[in-house]
Short mmCIF file of C-alpha atoms (C1' of nucleotides) in Angstrom, two decimals:
data_model
loop_
_atom_site.label_atom_id
_atom_site.label_comp_id
_atom_site.label_asym_id
_atom_site.label_seq_id
_atom_site.Cartn_x
_atom_site.Cartn_y
_atom_site.Cartn_z
CA MET A 1 -39.37 1.85 24.33
CA ASP A 2 -43.00 2.47 25.12
CA GLU A 3 -44.01 5.12 22.63
CA LYS A 4 -47.64 5.89 23.22
CA ASP A 5 -49.36 7.90 20.58
CA ILE A 6 -47.49 11.15 20.27
CA SER A 7 -49.70 13.93 18.97
CA GLN A 8 -49.02 15.28 15.49
CA ALA A 9 -48.60 18.71 17.08
CA VAL A 10 -45.52 17.48 18.91
CA ILE A 11 -44.13 15.60 15.92
CA GLY A 12 -44.54 18.66 13.79
CA ARG A 13 -42.27 20.57 16.15
CA LEU A 14 -39.47 18.00 16.28
CA PRO A 15 -37.76 18.98 13.01
CA ARG A 16 -37.58 22.56 14.20
CA TYR A 17 -35.97 21.53 17.47
CA PHE A 18 -33.57 19.41 15.48
CA ARG A 19 -32.67 22.35 13.29
CA TYR A 20 -32.00 24.70 16.18
CA LEU A 21 -30.03 22.12 18.12
CA GLY A 22 -27.94 21.46 15.03
CA GLU A 23 -27.11 25.14 14.87
CA LEU A 24 -26.31 25.39 18.57
CA LYS A 25 -24.08 22.36 18.22
CA TYR A 26 -22.38 23.95 15.25
CA GLU A 27 -21.81 27.09 17.28
CA GLY A 28 -20.14 25.00 19.95
CA VAL A 29 -22.83 25.39 22.61
CA GLU A 30 -22.56 22.50 25.04
CA ARG A 31 -25.56 22.79 27.29
CA ILE A 32 -28.82 24.70 27.19
CA SER A 33 -31.76 25.11 29.52
CA SER A 34 -35.36 24.96 28.38
CA GLN A 35 -35.54 28.62 29.34
CA GLU A 36 -32.66 29.64 27.08
CA LEU A 37 -33.91 27.50 24.21
CA SER A 38 -37.38 28.97 24.61
CA GLU A 39 -35.99 32.45 24.09
CA VAL A 40 -34.14 31.49 20.93
CA MET A 41 -37.02 29.55 19.45
CA LYS A 42 -39.82 31.78 20.68
CA VAL A 43 -41.88 29.09 22.30
CA THR A 44 -42.55 28.50 25.98
CA ALA A 45 -40.05 26.62 28.12
CA SER A 46 -42.96 24.60 29.39
CA GLN A 47 -43.78 23.37 25.92
CA ILE A 48 -40.19 22.38 25.29
CA ARG A 49 -40.03 20.30 28.46
CA GLN A 50 -43.41 18.73 27.77
CA ASP A 51 -42.43 17.89 24.21
CA PHE A 52 -39.17 16.23 25.17
CA ASN A 53 -40.78 14.31 27.98
CA ASN A 54 -43.02 12.55 25.54
CA PHE A 55 -39.94 10.57 24.68
CA GLY A 56 -38.44 10.22 28.15
CA GLY A 57 -36.18 12.59 29.97
CA PHE A 58 -33.21 13.95 28.06
CA GLY A 59 -32.25 16.56 30.60
CA GLN A 60 -30.82 16.78 34.06
CA GLN A 61 -32.19 18.83 36.93
CA GLY A 62 -30.08 21.82 37.76
CA TYR A 63 -28.09 21.45 34.55
CA GLY A 64 -30.40 21.56 31.55
CA TYR A 65 -29.90 19.66 28.34
CA ASN A 66 -26.69 18.56 26.70
CA VAL A 67 -26.94 19.94 23.16
CA GLU A 68 -24.98 17.19 21.42
CA TYR A 69 -26.89 14.43 23.21
CA LEU A 70 -30.30 16.02 22.67
CA TYR A 71 -29.49 16.55 18.99
CA GLN A 72 -28.56 12.90 18.59
CA GLU A 73 -31.65 11.68 20.43
CA ILE A 74 -34.07 13.78 18.41
CA GLY A 75 -32.33 12.57 15.28
CA LYS A 76 -33.00 9.01 16.38
CA ILE A 77 -36.62 9.77 17.21
CA LEU A 78 -37.00 11.18 13.71
CA GLY A 79 -35.46 8.02 12.31
CA LEU A 80 -32.61 9.88 10.66
CA ASP A 81 -30.14 7.21 11.72
CA LYS A 82 -31.91 4.71 9.48
CA LYS A 83 -31.36 4.32 5.74
CA HIS A 84 -34.31 4.48 3.37
CA ASN A 85 -34.32 3.94 -0.38
CA LEU A 86 -36.32 6.44 -2.34
CA ILE A 87 -37.48 7.07 -5.89
CA ILE A 88 -38.82 10.22 -7.49
CA ILE A 89 -41.74 9.84 -9.85
CA GLY A 90 -42.02 12.80 -12.17
CA ALA A 91 -38.70 14.19 -13.42
CA GLY A 92 -40.08 17.55 -14.50
CA ASN A 93 -38.97 20.80 -12.97
CA LEU A 94 -40.01 19.98 -9.46
CA GLY A 95 -38.76 16.41 -9.46
CA GLN A 96 -35.36 17.48 -10.75
CA ALA A 97 -35.23 20.34 -8.27
CA LEU A 98 -35.80 17.96 -5.39
CA ALA A 99 -33.25 15.50 -6.74
CA ASN A 100 -30.62 18.20 -6.97
CA TYR A 101 -31.44 20.28 -3.99
CA MET A 102 -32.71 18.11 -1.18
CA ASN A 103 -29.46 16.57 -0.03
CA PHE A 104 -31.33 13.37 0.63
CA GLU A 105 -28.27 11.41 1.60
CA ARG A 106 -27.46 13.62 4.54
CA ARG A 107 -30.67 12.53 6.24
CA GLY A 108 -30.40 8.85 5.42
CA PHE A 109 -32.47 8.90 2.25
CA ILE A 110 -30.85 7.26 -0.75
CA MET A 111 -32.16 8.30 -4.14
CA LYS A 112 -32.27 5.15 -6.24
CA GLY A 113 -34.38 6.06 -9.23
CA LEU A 114 -36.08 8.76 -11.25
CA PHE A 115 -39.07 8.15 -13.50
CA ASP A 116 -41.06 10.14 -16.00
CA SER A 117 -43.71 9.55 -18.63
CA ASN A 118 -42.08 12.00 -21.06
CA PRO A 119 -39.86 10.01 -23.50
CA GLU A 120 -37.67 13.05 -24.08
CA LEU A 121 -36.43 12.79 -20.52
CA HIS A 122 -35.63 9.07 -20.66
CA GLY A 123 -31.90 8.52 -20.42
CA LYS A 124 -31.27 11.98 -19.05
CA GLN A 125 -28.95 11.99 -16.07
CA VAL A 126 -29.77 13.89 -12.90
CA ARG A 127 -27.09 13.57 -10.27
CA ASP A 128 -25.97 9.98 -10.71
CA ILE A 129 -29.40 8.73 -11.70
CA ILE A 130 -30.79 8.03 -15.18
CA VAL A 131 -34.42 8.92 -15.82
CA GLN A 132 -36.44 5.83 -16.69
CA PRO A 133 -39.89 5.37 -18.22
CA MET A 134 -42.88 4.96 -15.93
CA ASP A 135 -43.51 1.33 -16.78
CA HIS A 136 -40.26 0.37 -15.13
CA ILE A 137 -41.41 1.65 -11.75
CA MET A 138 -43.13 -1.32 -10.24
CA GLU A 139 -40.43 -3.87 -11.00
CA PHE A 140 -37.82 -1.40 -9.79
CA VAL A 141 -39.65 -0.87 -6.51
CA LYS A 142 -39.74 -4.57 -5.81
CA GLU A 143 -36.17 -5.31 -6.86
CA ASN A 144 -34.51 -2.41 -5.08
CA GLU A 145 -36.37 -2.41 -1.79
CA ILE A 146 -37.76 1.05 -2.27
CA ASP A 147 -39.41 2.44 0.86
CA ILE A 148 -40.38 5.91 -0.22
CA ALA A 149 -41.84 7.34 -3.41
CA VAL A 150 -41.76 11.06 -4.05
CA LEU A 151 -44.70 12.00 -6.24
CA THR A 152 -44.06 15.05 -8.40
CA ILE A 153 -46.57 14.24 -11.10
CA PRO A 154 -49.89 15.90 -11.96
CA LYS A 155 -52.86 15.01 -9.81
CA THR A 156 -54.56 13.23 -12.69
CA SER A 157 -52.10 10.34 -12.54
CA ALA A 158 -51.04 10.62 -8.89
CA VAL A 159 -53.96 8.69 -7.42
CA GLU A 160 -53.52 5.76 -9.78
CA VAL A 161 -49.74 5.62 -9.42
CA ALA A 162 -50.03 5.75 -5.64
CA GLU A 163 -52.40 2.80 -5.72
CA HIS A 164 -49.97 0.72 -7.77
CA LEU A 165 -47.08 1.69 -5.53
CA VAL A 166 -48.97 0.50 -2.49
CA GLN A 167 -49.74 -2.80 -4.21
CA ASN A 168 -46.05 -3.21 -4.91
CA GLY A 169 -44.99 -2.70 -1.35
CA ILE A 170 -44.09 0.97 -1.03
CA ARG A 171 -44.16 2.09 2.58
CA ALA A 172 -44.36 5.86 2.37
CA ILE A 173 -45.29 8.59 -0.09
CA TRP A 174 -44.06 12.16 -0.11
CA ASN A 175 -46.84 13.70 -2.12
CA PHE A 176 -46.48 16.95 -4.08
CA ALA A 177 -49.55 16.38 -6.25
CA HIS A 178 -52.52 18.62 -5.48
CA VAL A 179 -54.74 15.78 -4.47
CA ASP A 180 -55.40 13.77 -1.32
CA LEU A 181 -54.23 10.19 -1.65
CA ASN A 182 -56.21 7.36 -0.19
CA VAL A 183 -53.91 4.70 1.17
CA PRO A 184 -54.39 1.79 3.56
CA GLU A 185 -53.43 1.84 7.26
CA GLY A 186 -49.73 1.62 7.77
CA ILE A 187 -48.71 3.46 4.60
CA GLN A 188 -47.35 6.85 5.54
CA VAL A 189 -48.25 9.89 3.46
CA GLU A 190 -46.83 13.36 3.90
CA ASN A 191 -48.39 16.01 1.72
CA VAL A 192 -46.71 19.14 0.42
CA HIS A 193 -49.51 21.11 -1.14
CA LEU A 194 -47.65 24.14 -2.40
CA SER A 195 -50.70 25.91 -3.75
CA ASP A 196 -52.42 25.51 -0.39
CA SER A 197 -49.46 27.17 1.20
CA LEU A 198 -49.56 30.04 -1.26
CA MET A 199 -53.27 30.50 -0.64
CA LYS A 200 -52.63 30.81 3.07
CA LEU A 201 -50.16 33.56 2.32
CA SER A 202 -52.73 35.21 0.10
CA TYR A 203 -55.31 35.03 2.88
CA ASN A 204 -53.00 36.72 5.35
CA ILE A 205 -52.12 39.54 2.95
CA ASN A 206 -55.76 40.06 2.18
CA ARG A 207 -56.86 40.00 5.79
CA TYR A 208 -54.21 42.52 6.71
CA ASP A 209 -55.49 44.78 3.94
CA THR A 210 -59.13 44.66 4.97
CA GLU A 211 -58.22 45.20 8.62
CA HIS A 212 -55.83 48.12 8.14
CA LYS A 213 -56.12 49.90 4.83
CA LYS A 214 -59.79 50.56 4.47
CA MET B 1 -67.05 42.87 7.24
CA ASP B 2 -66.16 42.26 10.86
CA GLU B 3 -63.50 39.62 10.67
CA LYS B 4 -62.40 38.84 14.17
CA ASP B 5 -59.28 36.83 14.54
CA ILE B 6 -59.80 33.61 12.70
CA SER B 7 -57.65 30.83 14.07
CA GLN B 8 -54.80 29.51 11.94
CA ALA B 9 -56.39 26.07 12.23
CA VAL B 10 -59.40 27.29 10.28
CA ILE B 11 -57.33 29.20 7.74
CA GLY B 12 -55.21 26.14 7.13
CA ARG B 13 -58.33 24.24 6.11
CA LEU B 14 -59.68 26.82 3.69
CA PRO B 15 -57.49 25.87 0.71
CA ARG B 16 -58.60 22.28 1.03
CA TYR B 17 -62.26 23.30 1.03
CA PHE B 18 -61.52 25.44 -1.99
CA ARG B 19 -59.91 22.52 -3.79
CA TYR B 20 -62.80 20.15 -3.12
CA LEU B 21 -65.42 22.72 -4.04
CA GLY B 22 -63.57 23.39 -7.27
CA GLU B 23 -63.76 19.72 -8.09
CA LEU B 24 -67.43 19.46 -7.20
CA LYS B 25 -68.13 22.49 -9.33
CA TYR B 26 -66.19 20.93 -12.20
CA GLU B 27 -68.25 17.77 -11.82
CA GLY B 28 -71.39 19.86 -12.16
CA VAL B 29 -72.60 19.42 -8.57
CA GLU B 30 -74.92 22.29 -7.74
CA ARG B 31 -75.61 21.95 -4.04
CA ILE B 32 -74.10 20.04 -1.17
CA SER B 33 -74.90 19.62 2.50
CA SER B 34 -72.31 19.76 5.24
CA GLN B 35 -73.07 16.08 5.80
CA GLU B 36 -72.27 15.10 2.22
CA LEU B 37 -69.18 17.27 2.09
CA SER B 38 -68.00 15.79 5.37
CA GLU B 39 -68.13 12.31 3.88
CA VAL B 40 -66.12 13.30 0.82
CA MET B 41 -63.52 15.24 2.78
CA LYS B 42 -63.40 12.99 5.83
CA VAL B 43 -63.95 15.66 8.41
CA THR B 44 -66.98 16.22 10.63
CA ALA B 45 -70.01 18.08 9.33
CA SER B 46 -69.88 20.09 12.53
CA GLN B 47 -66.41 21.34 11.75
CA ILE B 48 -67.43 22.35 8.25
CA ARG B 49 -70.36 24.40 9.51
CA GLN B 50 -68.27 25.98 12.25
CA ASP B 51 -65.52 26.86 9.82
CA PHE B 52 -67.83 28.50 7.31
CA ASN B 53 -69.65 30.40 10.01
CA ASN B 54 -66.48 32.17 10.97
CA PHE B 55 -67.07 34.19 7.83
CA GLY B 56 -70.84 34.51 8.00
CA GLY B 57 -73.46 32.14 6.71
CA PHE B 58 -73.02 30.79 3.22
CA GLY B 59 -75.71 28.15 3.45
CA GLN B 60 -79.44 27.89 3.67
CA GLN B 61 -81.40 25.83 6.14
CA GLY B 62 -83.07 22.84 4.58
CA TYR B 63 -81.02 23.21 1.41
CA GLY B 64 -77.34 23.14 2.19
CA TYR B 65 -74.67 25.08 0.33
CA ASN B 66 -74.62 26.21 -3.26
CA VAL B 67 -71.34 24.85 -4.60
CA GLU B 68 -70.63 27.61 -7.11
CA TYR B 69 -71.42 30.36 -4.59
CA LEU B 70 -69.43 28.78 -1.77
CA TYR B 71 -66.47 28.28 -4.08
CA GLN B 72 -66.55 31.94 -5.08
CA GLU B 73 -66.87 33.12 -1.50
CA ILE B 74 -63.98 31.04 -0.21
CA GLY B 75 -61.92 32.26 -3.14
CA LYS B 76 -62.66 35.81 -2.03
CA ILE B 77 -61.82 35.05 1.59
CA LEU B 78 -58.50 33.66 0.38
CA GLY B 79 -57.95 36.85 -1.59
CA LEU B 80 -57.69 35.01 -4.89
CA ASP B 81 -59.75 37.68 -6.62
CA LYS B 82 -56.97 40.20 -5.98
CA LYS B 83 -53.84 40.61 -8.10
CA HIS B 84 -50.42 40.47 -6.47
CA ASN B 85 -47.05 41.08 -8.08
CA LEU B 86 -44.39 38.59 -7.17
CA ILE B 87 -40.69 37.97 -7.67
CA ILE B 88 -38.64 34.84 -7.20
CA ILE B 89 -35.24 35.23 -5.59
CA GLY B 90 -33.04 32.28 -6.37
CA ALA B 91 -33.33 30.94 -9.91
CA GLY B 92 -31.74 27.59 -9.19
CA ASN B 93 -33.56 24.31 -9.54
CA LEU B 94 -36.28 25.09 -7.07
CA GLY B 95 -36.86 28.67 -8.16
CA GLN B 96 -37.17 27.65 -11.80
CA ALA B 97 -39.41 24.77 -10.86
CA LEU B 98 -41.79 27.10 -9.06
CA ALA B 99 -41.70 29.59 -11.92
CA ASN B 100 -42.61 26.91 -14.43
CA TYR B 101 -44.94 24.80 -12.41
CA MET B 102 -46.94 26.91 -10.02
CA ASN B 103 -49.38 28.46 -12.42
CA PHE B 104 -49.19 31.63 -10.41
CA GLU B 105 -51.41 33.59 -12.76
CA ARG B 106 -54.39 31.34 -12.21
CA ARG B 107 -54.54 32.39 -8.58
CA GLY B 108 -53.93 36.09 -9.11
CA PHE B 109 -50.17 36.07 -8.65
CA ILE B 110 -48.20 37.75 -11.39
CA MET B 111 -44.57 36.76 -11.71
CA LYS B 112 -42.66 39.92 -12.48
CA GLY B 113 -39.03 39.06 -11.90
CA LEU B 114 -36.45 36.36 -11.29
CA PHE B 115 -33.13 36.98 -9.56
CA ASP B 116 -30.00 34.98 -8.88
CA SER B 117 -26.48 35.58 -7.64
CA ASN B 118 -24.99 33.18 -10.17
CA PRO B 119 -23.77 35.20 -13.23
CA GLU B 120 -24.19 32.19 -15.48
CA LEU B 121 -27.93 32.43 -15.04
CA HIS B 122 -28.18 36.14 -15.80
CA GLY B 123 -30.04 36.72 -19.04
CA LYS B 124 -31.52 33.25 -19.04
CA GLN B 125 -35.20 33.22 -19.84
CA VAL B 126 -37.70 31.28 -17.72
CA ARG B 127 -41.22 31.57 -18.97
CA ASP B 128 -41.37 35.16 -20.15
CA ILE B 129 -38.97 36.43 -17.50
CA ILE B 130 -35.24 37.16 -17.76
CA VAL B 131 -33.06 36.26 -14.77
CA GLN B 132 -31.42 39.35 -13.28
CA PRO B 133 -28.54 39.81 -10.84
CA MET B 134 -29.29 40.17 -7.15
CA ASP B 135 -28.30 43.81 -6.91
CA HIS B 136 -31.22 44.77 -9.12
CA ILE B 137 -33.74 43.45 -6.63
CA MET B 138 -34.40 46.39 -4.38
CA GLU B 139 -34.91 48.94 -7.11
CA PHE B 140 -37.09 46.49 -8.97
CA VAL B 141 -39.24 45.92 -5.90
CA LYS B 142 -39.89 49.61 -5.48
CA GLU B 143 -40.48 50.35 -9.14
CA ASN B 144 -42.77 47.45 -9.90
CA GLU B 145 -44.96 47.40 -6.79
CA ILE B 146 -43.88 43.95 -5.78
CA ASP B 147 -45.97 42.51 -2.94
CA ILE B 148 -44.54 39.05 -2.57
CA ALA B 149 -41.00 37.66 -2.67
CA VAL B 150 -40.46 33.94 -3.07
CA LEU B 151 -37.19 33.00 -1.37
CA THR B 152 -35.50 29.99 -2.93
CA ILE B 153 -31.98 30.81 -1.84
CA PRO B 154 -29.74 29.15 0.76
CA LYS B 155 -30.40 30.00 4.38
CA THR B 156 -27.08 31.79 4.69
CA SER B 157 -28.31 34.68 2.55
CA ALA B 158 -32.05 34.37 3.20
CA VAL B 159 -32.11 36.28 6.48
CA GLU B 160 -30.21 39.24 5.09
CA VAL B 161 -32.17 39.40 1.84
CA ALA B 162 -35.45 39.22 3.76
CA GLU B 163 -34.38 42.16 5.88
CA HIS B 164 -33.60 44.27 2.82
CA LEU B 165 -36.85 43.29 1.19
CA VAL B 166 -38.78 44.44 4.22
CA GLN B 167 -36.93 47.75 4.21
CA ASN B 168 -37.92 48.20 0.59
CA GLY B 169 -41.58 47.65 1.17
CA ILE B 170 -42.22 43.98 0.46
CA ARG B 171 -45.44 42.81 2.08
CA ALA B 172 -45.13 39.05 2.14
CA ILE B 173 -42.49 36.35 1.87
CA TRP B 174 -42.97 32.80 0.71
CA ASN B 175 -39.93 31.26 2.32
CA PHE B 176 -38.32 28.04 1.11
CA ALA B 177 -35.03 28.60 2.95
CA HIS B 178 -34.41 26.34 5.94
CA VAL B 179 -34.38 29.15 8.40
CA ASP B 180 -36.94 31.12 10.38
CA LEU B 181 -37.19 34.70 9.23
CA ASN B 182 -37.64 37.51 11.67
CA VAL B 183 -39.90 40.18 10.23
CA PRO B 184 -41.87 43.05 11.75
CA GLU B 185 -45.60 42.96 12.47
CA GLY B 186 -47.67 43.20 9.36
CA ILE B 187 -45.25 41.41 7.05
CA GLN B 188 -46.64 38.02 6.18
CA VAL B 189 -44.37 35.00 6.07
CA GLU B 190 -45.36 31.55 4.93
CA ASN B 191 -42.70 28.90 5.37
CA VAL B 192 -42.26 25.80 3.26
CA HIS B 193 -39.63 23.82 5.09
CA LEU B 194 -39.27 20.80 2.82
CA SER B 195 -36.71 19.03 4.96
CA ASP B 196 -38.99 19.39 7.99
CA SER B 197 -41.71 17.72 5.99
CA LEU B 198 -39.42 14.88 4.97
CA MET B 199 -38.37 14.39 8.60
CA LYS B 200 -41.98 14.05 9.63
CA LEU B 201 -42.38 11.33 7.04
CA SER B 202 -39.24 9.68 8.39
CA TYR B 203 -40.62 9.82 11.92
CA ASN B 204 -43.83 8.12 10.89
CA ILE B 205 -42.05 5.33 9.03
CA ASN B 206 -39.77 4.79 11.96
CA ARG B 207 -42.55 4.81 14.52
CA TYR B 208 -44.52 2.30 12.51
CA ASP B 209 -41.47 0.05 12.43
CA THR B 210 -40.81 0.14 16.16
CA GLU B 211 -44.48 -0.41 16.92
CA HIS B 212 -45.07 -3.31 14.56
CA LYS B 213 -41.94 -5.05 13.40
CA LYS B 214 -39.99 -5.64 16.57
"C1'" DT C 1 -25.37 21.98 50.94
"C1'" DA C 2 -27.79 25.61 48.13
"C1'" DG C 3 -29.17 26.80 43.61
"C1'" DA C 4 -30.79 25.62 39.36
"C1'" DT C 5 -33.61 23.37 36.40
"C1'" DT C 6 -35.89 19.36 35.11
"C1'" DG C 7 -39.96 16.15 35.09
"C1'" DT C 8 -44.63 16.08 36.00
"C1'" DT C 9 -49.05 17.31 37.83
"C1'" DA C 10 -52.68 20.68 37.80
"C1'" DA C 11 -54.99 24.72 35.63
"C1'" DT C 12 -56.17 27.10 31.62
"C1'" DC C 13 -57.06 27.84 27.16
"C1'" DG C 14 -58.64 26.81 22.58
"C1'" DA C 15 -60.41 23.77 19.16
"C1'" DT C 16 -63.49 20.12 17.94
"C1'" DT C 17 -67.71 17.71 18.34
"C1'" DA C 18 -72.48 17.18 19.70
"C1'" DA C 19 -76.98 18.88 20.13
"C1'" DC C 20 -80.78 21.46 18.94
"C1'" DA C 21 -83.52 25.56 18.05
"C1'" DA C 22 -84.16 28.54 14.04
"C1'" DT C 23 -85.59 28.70 9.48
"C1'" DC C 24 -85.66 27.86 4.59
"C1'" DT D 1 -96.94 22.40 6.14
"C1'" DA D 2 -93.31 18.86 7.07
"C1'" DG D 3 -88.62 17.74 6.30
"C1'" DA D 4 -84.13 18.96 5.92
"C1'" DT D 5 -80.27 21.26 7.17
"C1'" DT D 6 -78.13 25.29 8.67
"C1'" DG D 7 -76.37 28.49 12.32
"C1'" DT D 8 -75.16 28.55 16.94
"C1'" DT D 9 -74.87 27.29 21.74
"C1'" DA D 10 -73.22 23.92 24.95
"C1'" DA D 11 -70.25 19.87 26.08
"C1'" DT D 12 -66.13 17.52 25.34
"C1'" DC D 13 -61.72 16.82 24.19
"C1'" DG D 14 -56.90 17.88 23.59
"C1'" DA D 15 -53.08 20.93 23.73
"C1'" DT D 16 -50.65 24.58 26.00
"C1'" DT D 17 -49.17 26.96 29.98
"C1'" DA D 18 -48.30 27.45 34.89
"C1'" DA D 19 -46.72 25.73 39.08
"C1'" DC D 20 -43.97 23.14 41.99
"C1'" DA D 21 -41.96 19.03 44.07
"C1'" DA D 22 -38.11 16.04 42.86
"C1'" DT D 23 -33.37 15.87 42.17
"C1'" DC D 24 -28.98 16.75 40.08
#
DNA sequence: TAGATTGTTAATCGATTAACAATC
DNA sequence: TAGATTGTTAATCGATTAACAATC
């Protein structure tokens, strides 16, 4: 499977393809052409074919793409057929929201632990997980083969915690703290900077105002 | 202020500049050159200068950029000096988390209302806001000059609610539902697709595995 | 086979980087 | 003034779109 370096632009589009194909599948659609898919998704057919061909050909000339097959293949590319153990660090509002709402299991992510520095939360149960104190983290990571840490703690502690996690063998960090983490090669970080996102929205409202209202 | 169309690539970087400049300001740094900033932020100095020059010159030859001034100016570009009224629709885990955790006021966003379809939540207080039933939304939007709706409801209802909001004069939607909203020109939508983000992380873990382990 | 549609190459477009003249 | 560093133009790089031959 010779995967050259796929650009982040392409990777960023894969989950959206996966979502639409899941819906088509659910609706009972069997086959779809790049042209039809392009109309639904509002991208060019050319881009769709180029994107898929980064991973080898999933289609058939004269026929198009089999929805079920394409859905499965993109799922595999995204690694959703693999199991990954995960912990959430920071059991405040956001941490608990993710624990309750993300449906991790459906995508192969198994929530194994929840940690918080606030003693009042220790022992509290969220889903089937008991919140533990922070100083249990590192042993837990090693003993339970934890791959992914979700960081929902303030930025002040995030950098330090991330460093320790890396030292203890974590492989990926889903980072909700408003800070850029510095990790070695081979450790994957995906940032969700909510305030950045809100500022983008603010920019677009503001720009629209200055362009139209005045 | 002749703002031509600034590319989304540039806009996407503005919040990060804002964050770093805020930190520099906090640390008491008075001036900084594009070269120095590029080292801290790990981007090219060229990109920094190009980005800033989309909005006119904020620097001075031979000196660099005044941190305080640049911070203020980027804040203005992002519209953070303006006030915007906001409601959250969906007072479940995620909605409450955002209400509690986002510090909306600091960035000029004023949380005015919280809505949920679950009767058990009606009357519950989050921060200084009482959760109201869904059928109060549209009147509330009109009467309270609501600009922004935060959608933290399931995708099944998100499309319909968004449509109604648009009809009732909402100007922007911060969308956490796993669905693409279809809105008319001039209505701003910013999507936070958390599961897409998690899938990207999954892809990168998986790719690293197939490239190194096997 | 003829028609449809992919896979893939070539052309275009846009974004990033490099270079340097302008200027504080 | 000389040195530093921006603002801006030009060169490069990468991503998107168009076109079409291959093929089901």
